[in-house]
Coordinates of C-alpha atoms and ligand atoms in Angstrom, one line a residue:
Chain A
X17 CA -0.1 -0.1 0.5
X18 CA 1.3 3.5 -0.7
X19 CA 2.4 5.5 1.9
X20 CA 2.3 2.3 3.9
X21 CA 5.1 1.4 6.6
X22 CA 6.8 -2.5 6.1
X23 CA 8.3 -2.5 9.2
X24 CA 4.9 -1.8 11.2
X25 CA 3.9 -4.9 12.6
X26 CA 0.0 -5.6 13.8
X27 CA -1.6 -5.2 17.0
X28 CA -3.5 -6.9 19.0
X29 CA -5.7 -4.7 21.2
X30 CA -8.6 -4.8 24.0
X31 CA -11.5 -3.2 24.0
X32 CA -13.9 -2.0 26.3
X33 CA -17.3 -0.2 24.5
X34 CA -20.1 1.0 25.2
X35 CA -23.3 -1.4 24.2
X36 CA -26.9 -0.7 25.0
X37 CA -29.0 -2.0 22.8
X38 CA -32.1 0.7 22.8
X39 CA -32.5 4.8 23.9
X40 CA -34.2 3.4 26.9
X41 CA -32.4 0.5 27.8
X42 CA -29.4 0.5 30.4
X43 CA -26.3 0.1 28.8
X44 CA -22.6 -1.8 29.8
X45 CA -19.6 -1.8 28.8
X46 CA -18.2 -5.3 26.5
X47 CA -15.2 -6.5 26.5
X48 CA -13.8 -7.4 23.0
X49 CA -10.3 -8.5 21.7
X50 CA -9.1 -7.9 18.3
X51 CA -6.0 -8.9 16.5
X52 CA -3.8 -7.8 13.3
X53 CA -4.8 -5.1 13.2
X54 CA -2.3 -2.6 10.7
X55 CA -1.3 0.3 11.7
X56 CA -2.3 1.8 8.9
X57 CA -5.5 1.9 9.7
X58 CA -8.0 3.9 9.9
X59 CA -10.0 3.8 13.7
X60 CA -13.2 3.2 12.1
X61 CA -11.4 0.3 9.9
X62 CA -10.3 -1.2 12.8
X63 CA -13.9 -1.3 14.3
X64 CA -15.0 -2.5 10.9
X65 CA -12.7 -5.6 11.5
X66 CA -14.7 -6.1 14.8
X67 CA -17.6 -5.6 13.2
X68 CA -16.5 -8.0 11.0
X69 CA -15.9 -10.7 13.4
X70 CA -18.8 -10.3 15.4
X71 CA -20.7 -11.4 12.3
X72 CA -18.9 -14.3 12.0
X73 CA -19.7 -14.9 15.6
X74 CA -23.6 -15.0 15.2
X75 CA -23.2 -11.7 17.3
X76 CA -24.9 -8.4 16.5
X77 CA -22.1 -5.9 15.4
X78 CA -21.3 -2.5 17.2
X79 CA -23.5 0.2 15.9
X80 CA -21.6 3.9 15.3
X81 CA -21.9 6.8 13.4
X82 CA -20.1 7.4 10.5
X83 CA -20.1 8.8 6.3
X84 CA -17.5 10.3 4.2
X85 CA -14.5 9.3 6.8
X86 CA -13.1 11.9 5.5
X87 CA -12.8 14.4 8.2
X88 CA -15.7 16.3 6.7
X89 CA -18.9 15.6 7.9
X90 CA -18.8 15.9 11.0
X91 CA -20.5 11.8 12.0
X92 CA -18.0 9.6 13.6
X93 CA -18.9 10.9 17.4
X94 CA -16.8 8.3 19.2
X95 CA -15.2 8.9 22.7
X96 CA -12.0 7.1 22.3
X97 CA -9.9 7.0 26.2
X98 CA -11.3 9.4 27.9
X99 CA -11.2 11.9 24.9
X100 CA -13.4 13.6 22.1
X101 CA -12.1 11.6 18.9
X102 CA -9.7 9.8 21.0
X103 CA -6.4 11.2 21.9
X104 CA -4.9 13.2 18.8
X105 CA -5.5 16.7 18.4
X106 CA -7.3 18.5 15.5
X107 CA -9.1 14.8 13.9
X108 CA -11.8 13.4 13.8
X109 CA -11.7 9.7 14.9
X110 CA -12.6 8.8 11.2
X111 CA -9.0 10.4 10.4
X112 CA -7.7 9.2 13.7
X113 CA -5.0 6.5 13.1
X114 CA -4.7 3.3 15.0
X115 CA -0.5 3.2 14.3
X116 CA -1.3 6.3 17.1
X117 CA -1.9 3.6 19.3
X118 CA 0.6 0.7 20.4
X119 CA 0.4 -3.2 20.9
X120 CA -1.4 -4.5 23.6
X121 CA -3.4 -1.1 24.5
X122 CA -7.1 -1.3 25.9
X123 CA -8.7 1.1 24.6
X124 CA -12.4 2.5 25.7
X125 CA -14.7 3.3 23.0
X126 CA -18.0 5.5 24.4
X127 CA -20.6 7.7 22.9
X128 CA -20.8 11.1 23.3
X129 CA -22.8 12.2 27.0
X130 CA -25.3 14.7 26.3
X131 CA -28.5 15.3 27.7
X132 CA -29.4 16.2 24.4
X133 CA -27.6 14.1 22.6
X134 CA -29.4 10.8 23.3
X135 CA -27.7 7.7 22.8
X136 CA -29.8 5.9 20.0
X137 CA -27.7 2.5 19.8
X138 CA -24.4 1.5 20.7
X139 CA -22.0 4.1 20.2
X140 CA -24.2 5.7 17.6
X141 CA -25.3 9.1 18.8
X142 CA -28.8 10.8 18.5
X143 CA -27.4 14.2 17.8
X144 CA -30.7 16.5 16.2
X145 CA -30.7 18.6 18.8
X146 CA -27.6 20.1 16.1
X147 CA -30.1 20.4 13.8
X148 CA -32.6 22.0 15.3
X149 CA -30.8 25.3 16.5
X150 CA -29.6 25.4 13.0
X151 CA -33.3 25.8 12.2
X152 CA -33.8 28.1 14.7
X153 CA -31.4 30.9 12.7
X154 CA -28.4 30.2 11.1
X155 CA -29.3 31.1 8.1
X156 CA -29.4 33.7 5.5
X157 CA -32.8 34.4 3.3
X158 CA -31.2 35.0 -0.1
X159 CA -33.9 37.2 -2.8
X160 CA -34.6 34.8 -6.1
X161 CA -33.5 36.1 -8.6
X162 CA -30.8 36.7 -11.6
X163 CA -27.2 35.4 -9.4
X164 CA -25.7 38.8 -8.4
X165 CA -22.1 39.9 -9.3
X166 CA -20.2 38.4 -6.0
X167 CA -17.6 41.4 -6.2
X168 CA -20.5 43.3 -6.0
X169 CA -20.4 42.8 -2.5
X170 CA -16.6 43.2 -0.9
X171 CA -15.6 41.6 1.8
X172 CA -12.4 42.5 3.6
X173 CA -9.7 39.6 3.7
X174 CA -9.6 40.2 7.0
X175 CA -13.1 39.6 7.9
X176 CA -13.6 37.3 5.5
X177 CA -11.3 35.2 6.9
X178 CA -12.0 35.9 9.5
X179 CA -15.6 33.9 8.9
X180 CA -14.7 31.7 6.7
X181 CA -12.3 29.8 9.6
X182 CA -15.6 29.7 11.6
X183 CA -17.8 28.4 9.2
X184 CA -15.3 25.5 9.0
X185 CA -17.3 23.9 11.5
X186 CA -18.4 20.8 10.8
X187 CA -21.0 20.4 13.5
X188 CA -19.5 16.5 15.3
X189 CA -20.7 17.9 18.9
X190 CA -16.8 16.8 19.8
X191 CA -16.9 20.7 21.4
X192 CA -20.2 19.3 23.6
X193 CA -18.7 15.9 24.3
X194 CA -15.7 17.5 26.1
X195 CA -17.2 20.0 27.6
X196 CA -18.6 19.6 31.8
X197 CA -21.1 20.8 30.7
X198 CA -22.0 19.7 27.8
X199 CA -22.0 23.2 26.4
X200 CA -23.0 23.7 22.9
X201 CA -22.0 27.3 23.0
X202 CA -18.8 26.5 20.5
X203 CA -20.6 25.4 17.6
X204 CA -23.4 28.0 18.9
X205 CA -20.8 30.7 18.4
X206 CA -19.0 29.3 15.2
X207 CA -22.5 29.7 13.2
X208 CA -23.5 33.2 15.2
X209 CA -19.9 34.9 13.6
X210 CA -19.8 33.0 10.7
X211 CA -22.4 35.1 9.6
X212 CA -22.1 38.0 11.5
X213 CA -18.7 38.7 10.3
X214 CA -20.6 39.0 6.6
X215 CA -23.1 41.1 4.4
X216 CA -25.6 38.6 4.3
X217 CA -25.8 38.0 7.4
X218 CA -27.2 41.4 9.2
X219 CA -30.7 41.1 7.6
X220 CA -31.8 38.2 11.0
X221 CA -28.2 39.7 12.9
X222 CA -30.3 40.3 15.3
X223 CA -33.3 37.4 15.4
X224 CA -30.6 34.5 15.0
X225 CA -28.5 34.3 17.5
X226 CA -31.5 35.4 19.9
X227 CA -33.8 32.6 18.4
X228 CA -30.6 30.1 18.3
X229 CA -29.5 30.8 21.7
X230 CA -33.4 30.3 23.1
X231 CA -32.9 27.3 20.8
X232 CA -29.6 25.7 22.6
X233 CA -31.2 26.6 26.3
X234 CA -34.4 24.3 24.7
X235 CA -32.7 21.7 23.9
X236 CA -31.0 21.6 27.8
X237 CA -27.1 22.4 26.5
X238 CA -25.3 23.3 29.3
X239 CA -24.2 26.5 30.1
X240 CA -20.3 27.4 28.8
X241 CA -18.3 28.1 32.3
X242 CA -15.0 29.0 29.5
X243 CA -13.4 25.6 30.4
X244 CA -12.1 25.9 27.3
X245 CA -11.7 22.3 26.6
X246 CA -14.1 22.6 23.5
X247 CA -11.9 24.3 21.8
X248 CA -8.8 21.7 22.5
X249 CA -10.7 18.9 21.7
X250 CA -12.8 21.0 18.5
X251 CA -11.0 19.1 15.1
X252 CA -10.9 22.1 13.0
X253 CA -9.9 24.5 15.8
X254 CA -12.7 26.9 16.4
X255 CA -11.2 28.9 18.9
X256 CA -13.0 30.3 22.3
X257 CA -13.2 33.7 20.3
X258 CA -16.2 32.9 18.6
X259 CA -17.8 31.9 22.1
X260 CA -16.8 36.2 23.3
X261 CA -18.3 37.2 20.1
X262 CA -21.7 35.1 20.6
X263 CA -21.7 37.1 24.0
X264 CA -21.0 40.9 22.7
X265 CA -24.0 39.6 20.4
X266 CA -26.6 38.1 22.4
X267 CA -25.9 41.3 24.7
X268 CA -25.9 43.5 21.9
X269 CA -29.5 41.9 20.1
X270 CA -31.4 41.5 23.2
X271 CA -30.8 45.5 23.7
X272 CA -32.0 46.3 20.6
X273 CA -33.6 43.8 18.7
X274 CA -37.2 44.9 17.9
X275 CA -38.4 41.4 19.8
X276 CA -40.4 42.4 22.8
X277 CA -41.3 39.1 23.2
Chain B
X5 CA -42.0 36.1 29.8
X6 CA -40.9 39.0 28.9
X7 CA -37.5 39.6 26.9
X8 CA -36.0 41.4 30.2
X9 CA -36.8 38.2 32.6
X10 CA -35.9 36.1 29.0
X11 CA -32.6 37.2 28.6
X12 CA -31.5 36.9 32.8
X13 CA -33.1 33.4 32.8
X14 CA -30.9 32.3 29.8
X15 CA -28.1 30.9 30.4
X16 CA -26.0 33.2 28.6
X17 CA -27.5 35.8 30.6
X18 CA -27.5 33.8 34.0
X19 CA -23.3 33.6 32.6
X20 CA -23.5 37.8 32.6
X21 CA -24.7 38.1 36.0
X22 CA -22.4 35.9 37.3
X23 CA -19.4 37.8 35.9
X24 CA -20.1 40.5 36.3
X25 CA -21.4 39.7 39.9
X26 CA -17.7 38.3 40.2
X27 CA -16.3 41.2 38.9
X28 CA -18.0 43.7 41.6
X29 CA -16.9 41.2 44.5
X30 CA -13.9 41.0 43.5
X31 CA -13.7 45.0 43.5
X32 CA -14.9 43.9 47.4
X33 CA -11.7 42.3 48.1
X34 CA -9.8 44.8 47.2
X35 CA -11.0 47.1 49.6
X36 CA -11.0 44.7 52.7
X37 CA -7.3 43.7 51.5
X38 CA -6.5 46.9 52.0
X39 CA -8.3 47.6 55.6
X40 CA -7.1 44.6 56.8
X41 CA -3.5 45.8 56.6
X42 CA -4.3 47.4 59.7
X43 CA -3.3 44.3 61.7
X44 CA -0.2 44.3 60.4
X45 CA 0.6 47.4 62.9
X46 CA 2.3 47.1 65.3
X47 CA 0.0 49.6 67.5
X48 CA -2.2 47.2 69.6
X49 CA -5.4 47.4 66.8
X50 CA -5.6 50.6 67.6
X51 CA -6.6 51.5 63.9
X52 CA -7.7 48.1 63.4
X53 CA -10.0 49.0 65.8
X54 CA -10.5 52.8 63.8
X55 CA -11.1 51.9 60.6
X56 CA -13.5 49.5 62.1
X57 CA -15.4 51.8 64.0
X58 CA -15.5 53.7 60.4
X59 CA -16.7 50.6 58.1
X60 CA -19.1 49.7 60.5
X61 CA -21.0 53.7 61.4
X62 CA -20.4 55.5 58.4
X63 CA -24.2 55.6 55.7
X64 CA -22.0 55.5 52.6
X65 CA -20.2 52.4 53.8
X66 CA -23.3 50.7 55.1
X67 CA -25.7 51.5 52.2
X68 CA -23.0 50.0 49.8
X69 CA -22.7 46.8 52.4
X70 CA -26.4 46.1 50.9
X71 CA -25.5 46.3 47.2
X72 CA -22.0 43.5 48.8
X73 CA -24.9 40.9 50.0
X74 CA -27.4 41.8 46.8
X75 CA -23.5 41.3 44.4
X76 CA -23.1 38.1 47.2
X77 CA -27.0 37.1 46.8
X78 CA -27.2 37.0 43.3
X79 CA -23.8 35.4 42.5
X80 CA -24.3 32.4 44.8
X81 CA -28.2 32.0 43.2
X82 CA -26.7 31.8 39.7
X83 CA -24.0 29.7 40.5
X84 CA -26.4 27.3 42.3
X85 CA -28.7 27.4 39.3
X86 CA -25.7 27.1 36.7
X87 CA -24.0 24.7 38.3
X88 CA -27.7 22.5 38.6
X89 CA -28.0 22.8 34.8
X90 CA -24.4 21.8 33.9
X91 CA -25.4 18.5 36.0
X92 CA -28.1 17.6 33.8
X93 CA -26.6 18.8 30.9
X94 CA -24.2 15.6 30.7
X95 CA -26.6 13.2 32.3
X96 CA -25.2 10.0 32.1
X97 CA -21.5 10.1 32.6
X98 CA -18.2 8.6 31.1
X99 CA -16.3 5.8 32.5
X100 CA -13.5 7.2 31.2
X101 CA -12.8 11.1 31.3
X102 CA -9.5 12.4 30.5
X103 CA -10.6 16.0 30.8
X104 CA -7.2 17.0 33.0
X105 CA -5.4 16.6 29.2
X106 CA -8.3 19.8 27.8
X107 CA -9.2 22.2 30.1
X108 CA -7.5 22.9 33.9
X109 CA -9.2 21.7 36.8
X110 CA -10.1 25.2 38.1
X111 CA -11.9 25.7 35.4
X112 CA -13.6 22.4 36.3
X113 CA -13.9 22.7 39.8
X114 CA -15.7 26.8 40.3
X115 CA -18.2 24.8 42.6
X116 CA -16.7 23.9 44.7
X117 CA -14.5 26.2 45.7
X118 CA -17.1 27.9 45.2
X119 CA -18.7 26.2 48.3
X120 CA -15.9 25.7 50.7
X121 CA -15.6 29.6 50.0
X122 CA -19.2 30.0 51.4
X123 CA -18.7 27.9 54.3
X124 CA -15.7 29.8 55.6
X125 CA -18.5 33.2 54.5
X126 CA -20.7 31.8 57.1
X127 CA -18.2 31.5 60.0
X128 CA -16.6 34.5 58.9
X129 CA -19.5 36.3 58.7
X130 CA -20.6 35.4 62.1
X131 CA -17.3 35.5 64.1
X132 CA -16.6 39.1 63.1
X133 CA -18.9 40.8 61.4
X134 CA -22.2 39.0 63.7
X135 CA -19.9 40.3 66.8
X136 CA -18.7 43.4 65.5
X137 CA -22.1 44.4 64.8
X138 CA -24.6 43.3 67.0
X139 CA -22.4 41.5 69.6
X140 CA -20.7 43.9 72.9
X141 CA -17.1 44.2 72.6
X142 CA -14.5 45.5 75.1
X143 CA -13.6 49.3 74.4
X144 CA -10.5 50.1 73.5
X145 CA -7.9 52.9 74.6
X146 CA -9.5 54.9 71.9
X147 CA -12.7 53.9 73.2
X148 CA -13.3 51.8 69.8
X149 CA -14.9 48.5 70.0
X150 CA -12.2 46.6 70.2
X151 CA -12.2 43.5 66.9
X152 CA -8.7 43.8 67.4
X153 CA -8.4 41.4 70.8
X154 CA -11.5 39.3 68.7
X155 CA -9.0 38.9 65.8
X156 CA -6.2 37.6 67.5
X157 CA -7.6 35.1 69.9
X158 CA -9.1 34.0 67.0
X159 CA -6.3 33.2 65.0
X160 CA -4.8 31.2 68.4
X161 CA -6.8 28.5 67.4
X162 CA -5.2 25.7 64.8
X163 CA -9.1 25.0 63.5
X164 CA -9.8 28.3 62.9
X165 CA -6.3 29.3 60.3
X166 CA -7.0 26.2 59.3
X167 CA -10.5 27.2 57.8
X168 CA -8.9 30.7 56.8
X169 CA -6.0 29.3 54.6
X170 CA -8.0 26.6 53.5
X171 CA -10.5 29.1 52.2
X172 CA -8.1 31.0 50.9
X173 CA -6.3 28.8 48.6
X174 CA -9.7 27.8 47.3
X175 CA -10.2 31.1 46.7
X176 CA -7.1 31.8 45.1
X177 CA -8.0 28.7 42.0
X178 CA -11.2 30.6 42.3
X179 CA -9.7 33.4 40.7
X180 CA -7.2 32.0 39.1
X181 CA -9.9 31.0 36.3
X182 CA -13.2 33.3 37.3
X183 CA -11.1 36.8 36.8
X184 CA -10.1 36.2 32.9
X185 CA -13.4 34.0 32.8
X186 CA -15.7 37.4 33.6
X187 CA -13.8 39.2 31.0
X188 CA -14.5 36.6 28.2
X189 CA -18.6 36.0 30.0
X190 CA -19.2 39.7 29.0
X191 CA -17.0 39.0 25.7
X192 CA -14.0 41.1 26.6
X193 CA -11.5 39.3 24.2
X194 CA -8.7 40.0 22.3
X195 CA -5.8 38.9 21.1
X196 CA -4.0 42.5 22.0
X197 CA -5.4 42.6 25.8
X198 CA -6.5 39.5 26.4
X199 CA -3.3 37.8 27.8
X200 CA -3.2 40.8 29.8
X201 CA -6.1 40.1 31.8
X202 CA -4.7 36.3 32.3
X203 CA -1.7 38.2 33.5
X204 CA -3.6 40.8 35.9
X205 CA -5.9 37.9 36.9
X206 CA -3.1 35.2 38.2
X207 CA -1.6 38.0 39.8
X208 CA -4.4 39.1 40.9
X209 CA -5.3 35.7 42.0
X210 CA -2.5 34.7 43.9
X211 CA -1.3 38.4 45.7
X212 CA -4.8 38.2 47.2
X213 CA -5.1 34.7 48.6
X214 CA -1.7 34.6 50.2
X215 CA -2.3 38.4 51.8
X216 CA -5.7 37.6 53.1
X217 CA -4.5 33.8 54.1
X218 CA -1.4 35.4 56.3
X219 CA -2.9 37.4 58.1
X220 CA -4.6 35.0 60.3
X221 CA -0.9 32.8 60.0
X222 CA 0.8 36.1 60.9
X223 CA -1.2 35.4 64.6
X224 CA -1.0 32.2 64.6
X225 CA 3.3 32.7 64.2
X226 CA 3.4 35.3 66.8
X227 CA 5.0 37.0 64.8
X228 CA 3.0 40.0 66.1
X229 CA 4.7 39.7 69.2
X230 CA 8.3 40.6 67.5
X231 CA 9.2 43.9 67.7
Ligands
HEM319 C1 -15.0 36.5 47.3 C2 -15.9 36.2 46.8 C3 -15.9 35.5 45.4 C4 -15.3 36.1 43.9 C5 -14.4 37.7 44.4 C6 -15.3 35.7 43.5 C7 -15.5 35.7 41.8 C8 -16.2 34.8 41.0 C9 -15.9 35.2 39.6 C10 -15.2 36.5 38.6 C11 -16.2 34.1 38.4 C12 -16.3 34.1 36.6 C13 -17.8 34.6 36.4 C14 -17.5 34.3 35.0 O1 -16.8 32.9 34.2 O2 -18.6 34.6 34.0 C15 -16.8 33.6 39.5 C16 -17.3 32.3 38.9 C17 -17.9 31.5 39.9 N1 -18.1 31.1 40.9 FE1 -17.3 32.8 42.4 N2 -16.5 34.6 43.6 C18 -16.9 34.5 44.8 C19 -17.5 33.4 46.1 C20 -18.3 32.3 45.1 C21 -19.0 31.9 46.4 C22 -19.7 31.8 47.5 C23 -19.7 30.6 45.9 C24 -20.1 29.2 45.9 C25 -21.8 29.4 46.4 C26 -19.1 31.0 44.0 C27 -19.7 30.1 42.7 C28 -18.8 30.0 41.6 C29 -19.2 29.2 40.1 C30 -20.0 28.5 40.4 C31 -18.6 30.1 39.2 C32 -18.9 29.5 37.5 C33 -19.4 30.2 37.7 C34 -19.7 29.9 35.8 O3 -18.9 30.1 35.4 O4 -20.3 29.5 35.5 N3 -18.1 32.2 43.9 N4 -17.0 34.3 40.9
SF4_320 S1 -17.6 23.8 17.1 FE1 -15.8 21.9 16.6 S2 -16.1 20.4 17.9 FE2 -17.9 22.1 17.7 S3 -18.7 20.7 16.8 FE3 -17.9 22.5 15.3 S4 -16.2 21.3 14.3 FE4 -17.0 20.6 16.1
FES321 S1 -16.7 10.0 9.1 FE1 -17.4 11.9 8.2 S2 -15.5 13.3 9.5 FE2 -15.7 11.2 10.1

């Protein structure tokens, strides 16, 4: 295989995996052994091996979320050895490689834990609370008609860069999972900052932040205590400056919007 | 709900109250600390008793005292409300959680540290404030209530000194995180000023808690008797 290390020895691992048959059932940690894992495999490929073994043994495979497997969709929500997406900084689970582990390691794999993210089954989590927060205000309205000339709305490079940085949030929920308070502030702040910085976001600017924060509270996410574990675990490096901006936007909107309710 | 109650019962609104009251309490600490430095004077407490007489009788101070009560009240109320909400937001905890690899201990234990401060506060208020305001203290040479003698005798008891030192360590950690956190909550984060705010916060936390802790230790170790 191109780029693989011919000297890398296959590994044998012990996995402690959270198993839970459905939403309402009691879950528990179950121990499994996997053999001959190549260090070049991704973490999800290692789980594929486990599931194939389980299928061959006539057992129920472990449910886990994944989609793109290239670090852009944000589906692969696994809490690995006490960290969101495992020990490697700035990576999703699908981009985490087994070479970060050693032969004989025991790896504990749990689902994201948040009241607002109920466990569907095993490691698969329902993150639709994030969708509802976006639906509450994380959008811009665009007039129909001919496409406008892109150069007609000038945006200074500095502002465009900051908005783009905020826009890189993939909605993975690693911030919520890592936060002691299961707070969604980093996620919400990324979208609010991105759209508040851009001219296209101005129309709904105040209502957006009011509604997104209200939805965040309705979903039952916690309140930020500025711990910073969210930003430390975020795979794309959304920074805490966005949360400060969210707080500013929120206060300014509450003080000046026309919404009395 | 009106927009106003909605604002201040939202998670961000509650945090704003936390941060404003927290910074207000920091300003109180400065006044309290500077005043208490009179304890280190070798005058058998004359200056300290004049100061405490002034604080106990001046109408402006007595009015601000109520603002202070409100500041503590709101800070503690919001602390309980937010800590409860945040516990519920996690729900089931993790079997393995290495949060020490992504954050500081102090920032994760503000509720615990605050509770230690609260216990201290109750004991402290009963022993000094309550007895100075409503109790019978003997007069000193200037005919002021002799709070100084009560302070000195209290600080001869090892458990009392231990409680004070523990509380000050907790306060130090509370402020280590709390000072800079309050600015972040208020949205005051800027790459030019945030490093300065952090540095000032760390200095503030260490100096305030260490100086407060020095007071009981000073009397317990008999340093006031060295001329
Ligand atoms: C002189 C005493 C105190 C001072 C100067 C103080 C100061 C502060 C400051 C500056 C913050 C940061 C606010 C923010 O993050 O926006 C804070 C947070 C906090 N304080 Fe205090 N505090 C004091 C007493 C207490 C007490 C008695 C309690 C508990 C009953 C308490 C509980 C908390 C909690 C739980 C937080 C974190 C809340 C959050 O970040 O959401 N504090 N404090
Ligand atoms: S802020 Fe970072 S950790 Fe949170 S959802 Fe977005 S990409 Fe994931
Ligand atoms: S599976 Fe899409 S980011 Fe990991």
